[in-house]
Amino acid sequence: MRIGPNSKTAKACVAALVLAMTPLNAWADASQTFYERSFVLAAHEKCRLFTPGVAAALTAATRQARGAALRGGGSDRDLSAAAARARSRAGAVSCADPDLAIVRGRVEHAFAGWSRMPRMTFPGGRADWLASRATYDTPTWALKQEGITGASPVTFGYASGAQGGPTVAVSFVGRPRPRAVRVVMRDPALSPRAWVDRNAGLPPASLRRAIWSSGQSPTDPALLRPGAKAGETWRFPATLAQALEPLDPRETFVVEFVFRDDSVARAVFEVGDFAAARAFLAMGPV
């Protein structure tokens, strides 16, 4: 797709760009969808085309397309190159280009539904992220993925109204409360390539990083999994979300509960579209 200051290609691309805003499962080529959405996002960053809500929706959609492309066999290197091409071509478009105004109007229309959606599911290979922008009188999960360690349910995500970073809620069956909790994942600084393991494993210990919890409290009853009578909620710094977002959506991260006898219980989670789900929440409550 060639787009320049004096190009007529923008008009021909309007339909493709709007189609790129349709539900992702309607597209066979997620890499091309990622490119199209990256172009529109780069044009917005240059020309401030959209309201904050639409921009947040576009960001979520772009990240979702990246995840789909990676799960479909695309490489991070190729997608990074596609994003660079999209930024370059957006940089060549005049903000006064009338065809860009057409793109703007049609993209805003395509995202009108997103801005009103209170909930969204971001499917993964093994597990989904459930995001909710709805407001309630009692605490609820704004973003969550459910897991388990042994017979004990574990939930990772953000509670509505929570400040700071993610939280982990666990209801242990037949075990004492752990003394600490950490989240373990690949460290991109030590291992730049994604670690995609069929057995949901992590890379060797020398290539991992761990982020420890910063505090804990009893779990609010409204946040407990069905059937659980009590639980512990462990808070994490905001840096945990920043560490998870760049990872490949096919990768896993592990919540490790460390007990006083130094034994460890583990719950495995999938990175999936964590970044896209957070961008969806950034659109604000409905």
Short mmCIF file of C-alpha atoms in Angstrom, two decimals:
data_model
loop_
_atom_site.label_atom_id
_atom_site.label_comp_id
_atom_site.label_asym_id
_atom_site.label_seq_id
_atom_site.Cartn_x
_atom_site.Cartn_y
_atom_site.Cartn_z
CA MET A 1 0.00 0.00 0.00
CA ARG A 2 1.63 3.25 -1.14
CA ILE A 3 0.43 6.37 0.51
CA GLY A 4 2.10 9.71 -0.08
CA PRO A 5 1.28 13.39 0.26
CA ASN A 6 -0.11 13.57 -3.29
CA SER A 7 -1.27 9.97 -3.62
CA LYS A 8 -4.78 8.95 -4.62
CA THR A 9 -4.18 5.58 -2.98
CA ALA A 10 -5.66 6.76 0.32
CA LYS A 11 -9.11 6.91 -1.23
CA ALA A 12 -8.74 3.40 -2.57
CA CYS A 13 -7.58 2.26 0.86
CA VAL A 14 -10.56 3.64 2.76
CA ALA A 15 -12.58 0.46 2.34
CA ALA A 16 -9.64 -1.73 3.39
CA LEU A 17 -8.94 0.42 6.42
CA VAL A 18 -12.55 0.29 7.56
CA LEU A 19 -12.69 -3.45 7.02
CA ALA A 20 -9.61 -3.66 9.21
CA MET A 21 -11.76 -2.33 12.02
CA THR A 22 -14.29 -5.17 11.76
CA PRO A 23 -14.17 -8.12 14.18
CA LEU A 24 -10.85 -9.88 13.85
CA ASN A 25 -12.33 -13.31 13.24
CA ALA A 26 -13.63 -12.01 9.91
CA TRP A 27 -10.04 -11.78 8.67
CA ALA A 28 -7.88 -14.64 7.46
CA ASP A 29 -4.71 -12.52 7.24
CA ALA A 30 -4.19 -11.10 10.71
CA SER A 31 -0.78 -9.73 9.71
CA GLN A 32 -2.36 -7.50 7.07
CA THR A 33 -5.01 -6.46 9.57
CA PHE A 34 -2.26 -5.51 12.01
CA TYR A 35 -0.57 -3.44 9.30
CA GLU A 36 -3.79 -1.59 8.42
CA ARG A 37 -4.61 -0.83 12.05
CA SER A 38 -1.02 0.24 12.71
CA PHE A 39 -1.27 2.69 9.82
CA VAL A 40 -4.45 4.27 11.18
CA LEU A 41 -2.98 4.44 14.68
CA ALA A 42 0.21 6.07 13.38
CA ALA A 43 -1.86 8.58 11.41
CA HIS A 44 -3.77 9.40 14.59
CA GLU A 45 -0.56 9.88 16.58
CA LYS A 46 0.61 12.34 13.94
CA CYS A 47 -2.63 14.19 13.25
CA ARG A 48 -4.75 13.61 16.39
CA LEU A 49 -7.65 12.24 14.38
CA PHE A 50 -9.72 10.64 17.12
CA THR A 51 -11.16 11.23 20.56
CA PRO A 52 -9.35 9.51 23.45
CA GLY A 53 -12.02 6.79 23.56
CA VAL A 54 -11.71 5.92 19.89
CA ALA A 55 -7.92 6.09 20.11
CA ALA A 56 -7.96 3.65 23.02
CA ALA A 57 -10.25 1.31 21.08
CA LEU A 58 -7.96 1.50 18.07
CA THR A 59 -4.97 0.72 20.27
CA ALA A 60 -6.77 -2.32 21.69
CA ALA A 61 -7.73 -3.50 18.20
CA THR A 62 -4.16 -3.09 16.94
CA ARG A 63 -2.74 -5.08 19.83
CA GLN A 64 -5.39 -7.74 19.35
CA ALA A 65 -4.42 -8.05 15.68
CA ARG A 66 -0.77 -8.44 16.66
CA GLY A 67 -1.67 -11.27 19.01
CA ALA A 68 -3.75 -13.01 16.35
CA ALA A 69 -0.93 -12.68 13.84
CA LEU A 70 1.58 -14.23 16.24
CA ARG A 71 -0.77 -17.07 17.11
CA GLY A 72 -1.25 -17.61 13.39
CA GLY A 73 2.46 -18.21 12.88
CA GLY A 74 3.75 -14.69 12.26
CA SER A 75 7.07 -13.62 13.70
CA ASP A 76 7.66 -10.68 16.01
CA ARG A 77 10.40 -9.46 13.66
CA ASP A 78 8.03 -9.37 10.67
CA LEU A 79 5.33 -7.61 12.66
CA SER A 80 7.81 -5.03 13.95
CA ALA A 81 8.84 -4.40 10.35
CA ALA A 82 5.19 -4.07 9.30
CA ALA A 83 4.57 -1.53 12.07
CA ALA A 84 7.63 0.43 10.96
CA ARG A 85 6.34 0.51 7.36
CA ALA A 86 2.94 1.66 8.59
CA ARG A 87 4.50 4.50 10.60
CA SER A 88 6.66 5.53 7.65
CA ARG A 89 3.74 5.68 5.25
CA ALA A 90 1.54 7.47 7.75
CA GLY A 91 4.33 9.99 8.14
CA ALA A 92 4.13 10.74 4.40
CA VAL A 93 0.42 11.62 4.53
CA SER A 94 -0.63 15.22 4.96
CA CYS A 95 -2.96 15.77 7.90
CA ALA A 96 -5.01 17.96 5.55
CA ASP A 97 -5.45 15.17 3.01
CA PRO A 98 -9.23 14.94 2.36
CA ASP A 99 -8.98 11.18 1.93
CA LEU A 100 -7.59 10.94 5.47
CA ALA A 101 -10.68 12.77 6.66
CA ILE A 102 -12.79 10.07 5.01
CA VAL A 103 -10.75 7.42 6.79
CA ARG A 104 -11.26 9.27 10.05
CA GLY A 105 -15.03 9.42 9.72
CA ARG A 106 -15.44 5.81 8.73
CA VAL A 107 -13.11 4.51 11.41
CA GLU A 108 -14.98 6.52 14.04
CA HIS A 109 -18.21 4.95 12.81
CA ALA A 110 -16.67 1.47 12.88
CA PHE A 111 -15.57 1.97 16.49
CA ALA A 112 -18.82 3.46 17.73
CA GLY A 113 -19.89 0.01 18.89
CA TRP A 114 -16.62 -0.55 20.75
CA SER A 115 -17.10 2.61 22.77
CA ARG A 116 -20.42 1.29 24.08
CA MET A 117 -19.32 -2.26 24.83
CA PRO A 118 -19.28 -2.87 28.60
CA ARG A 119 -17.55 -6.26 28.34
CA MET A 120 -15.27 -8.08 25.98
CA THR A 121 -13.63 -11.48 25.86
CA PHE A 122 -10.11 -11.73 24.44
CA PRO A 123 -9.71 -15.38 23.43
CA GLY A 124 -6.40 -17.16 23.88
CA GLY A 125 -4.90 -20.49 22.96
CA ARG A 126 -5.41 -21.98 26.43
CA ALA A 127 -7.32 -19.35 28.39
CA ASP A 128 -9.25 -16.12 27.84
CA TRP A 129 -8.99 -12.66 29.31
CA LEU A 130 -12.36 -11.32 30.43
CA ALA A 131 -12.57 -7.53 30.54
CA SER A 132 -15.41 -5.46 31.96
CA ARG A 133 -15.90 -1.69 31.81
CA ALA A 134 -19.26 -1.91 33.55
CA THR A 135 -19.69 -0.22 36.91
CA TYR A 136 -21.19 -1.94 39.95
CA ASP A 137 -21.96 -1.03 43.54
CA THR A 138 -19.79 -3.90 44.79
CA PRO A 139 -16.22 -4.82 43.79
CA THR A 140 -15.83 -6.97 40.70
CA TRP A 141 -13.10 -8.06 38.32
CA ALA A 142 -12.37 -5.44 35.66
CA LEU A 143 -9.93 -7.85 34.01
CA LYS A 144 -9.26 -11.45 34.85
CA GLN A 145 -7.93 -14.81 33.76
CA GLU A 146 -8.75 -17.82 35.87
CA GLY A 147 -6.29 -20.53 36.81
CA ILE A 148 -5.71 -23.20 39.42
CA THR A 149 -2.96 -24.64 41.57
CA GLY A 150 -3.77 -28.15 42.73
CA ALA A 151 -7.41 -27.93 43.76
CA SER A 152 -7.18 -24.25 44.71
CA PRO A 153 -8.67 -21.60 42.40
CA VAL A 154 -6.49 -18.64 41.42
CA THR A 155 -7.54 -15.45 39.63
CA PHE A 156 -5.10 -12.98 38.08
CA GLY A 157 -6.12 -9.52 36.93
CA TYR A 158 -7.43 -6.15 38.05
CA ALA A 159 -10.26 -5.59 40.51
CA SER A 160 -12.61 -2.70 39.76
CA GLY A 161 -11.56 0.44 41.54
CA ALA A 162 -8.14 -1.02 42.37
CA GLN A 163 -5.23 1.38 42.19
CA GLY A 164 -1.74 0.47 41.01
CA GLY A 165 -0.84 -2.89 39.54
CA PRO A 166 -2.44 -6.29 39.08
CA THR A 167 -3.67 -8.54 41.85
CA VAL A 168 -3.83 -12.27 42.46
CA ALA A 169 -6.68 -13.82 44.45
CA VAL A 170 -6.31 -17.38 45.73
CA SER A 171 -8.42 -19.63 47.93
CA PHE A 172 -6.17 -22.41 49.16
CA VAL A 173 -7.68 -25.77 49.92
CA GLY A 174 -5.99 -27.53 52.82
CA ARG A 175 -2.90 -25.33 52.87
CA PRO A 176 -1.73 -22.45 55.09
CA ARG A 177 -1.38 -18.94 53.77
CA PRO A 178 1.83 -18.41 51.73
CA ARG A 179 4.44 -16.03 53.05
CA ALA A 180 5.03 -14.39 49.65
CA VAL A 181 3.91 -14.53 46.03
CA ARG A 182 5.88 -13.83 42.86
CA VAL A 183 5.13 -13.79 39.14
CA VAL A 184 7.76 -15.42 36.93
CA MET A 185 8.15 -14.88 33.18
CA ARG A 186 10.70 -14.69 30.39
CA ASP A 187 13.07 -11.74 30.68
CA PRO A 188 13.30 -10.14 27.20
CA ALA A 189 16.60 -8.50 28.17
CA LEU A 190 18.14 -11.94 28.69
CA SER A 191 16.14 -13.90 26.09
CA PRO A 192 14.90 -11.69 23.21
CA ARG A 193 13.12 -14.51 21.39
CA ALA A 194 9.70 -15.69 22.53
CA TRP A 195 9.65 -18.90 24.55
CA VAL A 196 6.70 -20.86 23.21
CA ASP A 197 6.53 -24.27 24.89
CA ARG A 198 3.82 -26.86 24.22
CA ASN A 199 3.83 -27.86 27.87
CA ALA A 200 3.21 -24.32 29.09
CA GLY A 201 6.73 -24.13 30.44
CA LEU A 202 9.07 -21.26 31.18
CA PRO A 203 12.60 -20.77 29.84
CA PRO A 204 15.55 -21.85 32.01
CA ALA A 205 15.89 -20.01 35.30
CA SER A 206 18.81 -17.97 33.96
CA LEU A 207 16.49 -16.38 31.37
CA ARG A 208 13.61 -15.51 33.70
CA ARG A 209 12.63 -12.54 35.79
CA ALA A 210 10.45 -12.52 38.89
CA ILE A 211 8.32 -9.71 40.28
CA TRP A 212 7.31 -10.07 43.92
CA SER A 213 4.05 -9.04 45.53
CA SER A 214 3.97 -5.76 47.43
CA GLY A 215 1.24 -6.59 49.94
CA GLN A 216 -1.78 -8.73 50.75
CA SER A 217 -5.24 -8.59 52.30
CA PRO A 218 -8.31 -10.81 52.65
CA THR A 219 -10.18 -11.20 49.38
CA ASP A 220 -13.44 -9.29 49.14
CA PRO A 221 -16.27 -11.88 49.05
CA ALA A 222 -17.52 -10.41 45.75
CA LEU A 223 -14.21 -11.37 44.11
CA LEU A 224 -14.15 -14.99 45.26
CA ARG A 225 -14.65 -17.80 42.79
CA PRO A 226 -17.97 -19.69 43.14
CA GLY A 227 -17.84 -22.10 46.07
CA ALA A 228 -14.91 -20.39 47.79
CA LYS A 229 -15.60 -19.10 51.30
CA ALA A 230 -12.43 -17.04 51.83
CA GLY A 231 -9.22 -16.12 50.12
CA GLU A 232 -6.13 -13.93 50.02
CA THR A 233 -5.51 -11.11 47.57
CA TRP A 234 -1.91 -10.27 46.75
CA ARG A 235 -1.08 -6.89 45.24
CA PHE A 236 1.70 -6.30 42.69
CA PRO A 237 3.46 -3.15 41.46
CA ALA A 238 2.42 -1.57 38.17
CA THR A 239 5.74 -2.71 36.69
CA LEU A 240 4.29 -6.22 36.45
CA ALA A 241 1.81 -5.15 33.74
CA GLN A 242 4.60 -3.33 31.93
CA ALA A 243 6.68 -6.52 31.99
CA LEU A 244 3.86 -8.71 30.67
CA GLU A 245 2.66 -6.53 27.80
CA PRO A 246 5.70 -6.96 25.47
CA LEU A 247 5.66 -10.77 25.74
CA ASP A 248 4.45 -13.01 22.95
CA PRO A 249 0.74 -13.83 23.45
CA ARG A 250 1.54 -17.54 23.13
CA GLU A 251 3.88 -17.42 26.12
CA THR A 252 2.97 -18.27 29.67
CA PHE A 253 3.76 -16.70 33.01
CA VAL A 254 3.56 -18.42 36.36
CA VAL A 255 2.24 -17.23 39.71
CA GLU A 256 4.32 -18.90 42.42
CA PHE A 257 3.12 -19.08 46.03
CA VAL A 258 6.04 -19.47 48.45
CA PHE A 259 5.31 -21.05 51.84
CA ARG A 260 7.18 -20.86 55.10
CA ASP A 261 8.79 -24.24 54.54
CA ASP A 262 10.04 -22.91 51.15
CA SER A 263 7.69 -25.17 49.22
CA VAL A 264 6.14 -23.56 46.14
CA ALA A 265 2.68 -23.92 44.58
CA ARG A 266 2.33 -22.78 40.96
CA ALA A 267 -0.52 -21.54 38.77
CA VAL A 268 0.13 -21.15 35.03
CA PHE A 269 -1.41 -18.32 33.01
CA GLU A 270 -1.27 -17.37 29.34
CA VAL A 271 -0.06 -13.92 28.27
CA GLY A 272 -2.62 -13.86 25.46
CA ASP A 273 -4.11 -10.47 24.62
CA PHE A 274 -3.31 -8.94 28.00
CA ALA A 275 -2.10 -5.73 26.35
CA ALA A 276 -5.21 -5.45 24.19
CA ALA A 277 -7.48 -6.08 27.17
CA ARG A 278 -5.78 -3.33 29.16
CA ALA A 279 -6.20 -0.94 26.23
CA PHE A 280 -9.90 -1.83 26.17
CA LEU A 281 -10.20 -0.92 29.85
CA ALA A 282 -8.44 2.37 29.14
CA MET A 283 -11.53 3.43 27.20
CA GLY A 284 -13.13 4.09 30.58
CA PRO A 285 -16.28 2.86 32.33
CA VAL A 286 -19.66 2.63 30.64
#
